[in-house]
Amino acid sequence: MEEFIRPELRKMEGYSPIFPSSPEAIRLDGNENPYGPSPGVREALSKFDLYHIYPDPEQVELREALSAYTGIPAQHIVVGSGSDELIDLTLRLFILPGDEVLSFSPTFGMYSFSTAVCGGKLVKFPRASDFSIDVLEAARYVSPRTRVIFLASPNNPTGNITPPPDILSLLSLGPVVVVDEAYYEFSGTTVAHLVPQYDNLVVLRTFSKWAGLAGLRVGYGIFSLNLATYVMRIKPPYNLNVAAQVAALRSLAEVDILKQRVEMLKEEKERLFDKLSALDFLLPFPSCANFILCQVQGYRARELQKHLAQRGILVRYFDTPELKDYLRISVGLPEHTDLLLRAIKDLPGR
Ligand SMILES: Cc1ncc(COP(=O)(O)O)c(C=O)c1O
């Protein structure tokens, strides 16, 4: 059957995901939420008794609840199986083979993965050494074939936000600008309120980070009314499963508890940042999200990652041309920070 497979997919490498680990491992590699779901989620899931019925394809109840949470009318909102699905759906709406997608590297790997699956061509504009974006220069990377511009803000893995005035400059270029706000609850910076005014602005959000539902897969997109209609039309009808819907609704009913946990994670991030800065071979970058990117200086990041893994602590390691010898460490519980620091101090040759 090989010959029938689309040629560009035959040579495509898959996405490098994080893999399940032993339950004892301290997972600081996936930007997950160590506090887990809000307290009522487990009970809501166990009491729900319609698992044998297909979910609502129109997602009415959850879209209404999200409207109350975001302040944006429900007709602008489409829910997906993680924001990953909305990245894919957005690209499917716009990309013909050979069309271009602009992204600002280094950034989240799903933009290049989903662009490749759609047969599009990813154009990477390099971020500056502090990971900011020179939007005037970036405009030169937009061609007549550019259909979509992806911008994560805060960006994964660098943690910095792109200021809203720069996003307005990108919007003026014409193609659809997808602002991925997966870490919005940590940064507090959003452009979601601008969606009703800008036809080409899409904002993506997720329940994976602030609400601790990464395993249940709930994300949503905020689109112009016109685009939302198209995305609703092309999405698989039952894309949000009922368990995910129940959990998301309960999370939105317990926002205060979840927000308190976000505050605790933000405080822990500050403590982790200070401790990492004090080490002479690590250069941590300020982050508006729930992780910290560190440059490893005078030591191989891969060796440090292996050393930590042997002690049951998982962190993400990068060794690309843009990020050579970098680690990304998700913010965990205070005891995770303590164990991480102890393990770093045991590093041979230090
Ligand atoms: C920038 C960004 N967007 C989207 C996602 C994926 O979110 P979800 O779990 O909702 O698919 C992530 C996850 O790491 C991310 O960092």
XYZ file of C-alpha atoms in Angstrom, residues 154-349:
196
model
C 3.142 32.803 26.220
C 5.354 30.819 23.921
C 6.276 27.218 24.582
C 9.131 26.515 25.332
C 10.487 30.033 25.871
C 7.783 31.345 28.254
C 7.648 34.938 26.970
C 4.546 36.746 25.744
C 4.205 38.795 22.580
C 2.822 42.261 23.448
C -0.719 42.899 22.102
C 0.437 45.875 19.909
C 2.738 43.436 18.052
C -0.206 41.076 17.577
C -2.163 43.968 16.036
C 0.713 44.492 13.587
C 0.565 40.822 12.615
C -3.216 41.075 12.139
C -2.716 43.915 9.682
C -0.717 41.586 7.394
C -3.879 39.803 6.215
C -3.515 36.046 6.853
C -5.274 34.378 9.765
C -3.358 34.952 13.012
C -3.820 32.138 15.520
C -2.815 33.316 18.985
C -2.346 30.219 21.097
C -3.083 31.184 24.698
C -2.613 27.723 26.219
C -0.984 29.382 29.261
C -3.321 32.394 29.495
C -4.380 31.704 33.081
C -0.720 31.983 34.118
C 0.113 35.080 32.069
C -3.125 37.052 32.451
C -2.519 38.574 28.986
C -5.079 37.958 26.248
C -6.365 39.263 22.941
C -9.577 37.198 23.074
C -11.725 40.340 23.459
C -10.455 41.529 20.055
C -11.844 38.524 18.146
C -15.268 40.109 17.454
C -13.462 43.080 15.799
C -10.890 41.157 13.740
C -12.121 38.605 11.253
C -8.648 37.076 10.906
C -7.919 36.621 14.636
C -8.291 33.199 16.263
C -7.516 32.582 19.952
C -6.914 29.066 21.251
C -7.128 28.003 24.885
C -6.914 24.711 26.761
C -7.992 23.051 30.024
C -4.750 21.022 30.070
C -2.642 23.494 32.039
C -4.627 25.654 34.499
C -7.487 23.148 34.972
C -5.420 19.952 35.208
C -7.353 18.072 32.503
C -4.503 17.231 30.084
C -5.527 13.561 30.001
C -9.165 14.298 29.214
C -8.380 16.539 26.223
C -10.394 19.768 26.294
C -9.456 22.875 24.359
C -11.430 25.628 22.692
C -11.045 28.213 19.992
C -12.504 31.695 19.826
C -13.215 32.615 16.208
C -15.052 35.331 14.305
C -18.721 34.355 13.822
C -18.020 33.511 10.200
C -15.014 31.284 10.893
C -16.734 29.620 13.869
C -19.539 28.512 11.540
C -17.037 26.865 9.200
C -15.092 25.172 11.997
C -18.342 23.813 13.481
C -19.172 22.452 10.037
C -15.858 20.632 9.459
C -15.233 19.303 12.947
C -16.011 15.638 13.635
C -19.527 15.800 15.122
C -18.728 14.113 18.451
C -15.197 15.458 18.884
C -15.656 16.340 22.546
C -16.350 13.164 24.502
C -18.873 13.216 27.343
C -16.314 12.625 30.106
C -14.309 15.630 28.896
C -17.484 17.695 28.764
C -18.534 16.753 32.315
C -15.051 17.503 33.639
C -14.789 20.851 31.845
C -18.207 21.979 33.099
C -17.307 21.076 36.669
C -13.956 22.867 36.341
C -15.752 26.024 35.240
C -17.996 25.719 38.304
C -14.859 25.551 40.480
C -12.797 28.269 38.847
C -11.924 29.890 42.176
C -10.164 26.763 43.438
C -8.333 26.320 40.140
C -7.269 29.970 40.121
C -5.866 29.595 43.652
C -3.748 26.722 42.413
C -2.563 28.806 39.483
C -1.451 31.422 42.026
C 0.414 28.749 44.014
C 2.155 27.573 40.828
C 3.103 31.148 39.958
C 4.646 31.606 43.406
C 6.478 28.319 43.084
C 7.756 29.410 39.673
C 9.322 32.501 41.261
C 11.015 30.367 43.913
C 12.254 27.875 41.299
C 13.515 30.717 39.113
C 15.529 32.230 41.978
C 17.036 28.881 42.910
C 17.964 28.064 39.303
C 19.462 31.531 38.784
C 21.732 30.955 41.766
C 23.396 27.993 39.990
C 26.391 29.112 37.964
C 25.815 26.700 35.081
C 22.126 27.438 34.446
C 20.641 30.514 32.809
C 16.864 30.498 33.337
C 14.643 32.727 31.166
C 11.793 34.700 32.770
C 8.502 32.941 32.054
C 4.836 33.981 32.001
C 3.737 30.321 31.889
C 4.047 27.254 34.167
C 7.538 26.242 33.061
C 11.033 27.703 32.886
C 13.444 27.367 30.003
C 17.096 27.168 31.055
C 20.250 27.363 29.051
C 22.800 24.898 30.377
C 26.243 26.466 30.296
C 29.493 24.505 30.391
C 27.660 21.214 30.715
C 25.631 19.054 28.318
C 21.875 19.491 28.805
C 21.439 15.877 27.738
C 23.714 14.697 30.560
C 21.834 16.795 33.090
C 18.502 15.476 31.835
C 19.754 11.873 32.091
C 21.121 12.482 35.568
C 17.722 13.814 36.696
C 15.832 10.977 34.984
C 17.956 8.455 36.887
C 16.681 10.121 40.049
C 13.080 9.890 38.850
C 12.739 13.513 37.748
C 11.667 14.089 34.156
C 12.429 17.354 32.358
C 12.343 18.253 28.673
C 15.644 18.631 26.886
C 16.343 20.461 23.619
C 19.256 20.098 21.305
C 18.163 21.841 18.127
C 20.098 24.481 16.182
C 17.915 27.164 17.833
C 18.034 25.665 21.319
C 21.317 23.945 21.865
C 21.764 22.644 25.395
C 18.518 23.868 26.868
C 16.178 22.289 29.407
C 12.554 23.133 30.007
C 11.382 22.488 33.539
C 7.669 22.522 34.373
C 6.707 24.040 37.700
C 5.643 21.319 40.130
C 4.761 21.163 43.812
C 7.178 22.770 46.315
C 8.524 19.319 47.217
C 9.250 18.682 43.521
C 11.351 21.847 43.414
C 13.245 20.703 46.518
C 13.945 17.247 45.067
C 14.967 18.740 41.725
C 17.440 21.115 43.358
C 18.897 18.360 45.510
C 19.359 16.171 42.425
C 21.004 19.044 40.492
C 23.423 19.614 43.368
C 24.499 15.949 43.139
C 25.587 16.422 39.520
C 29.016 14.832 39.034
C 31.809 17.296 38.273
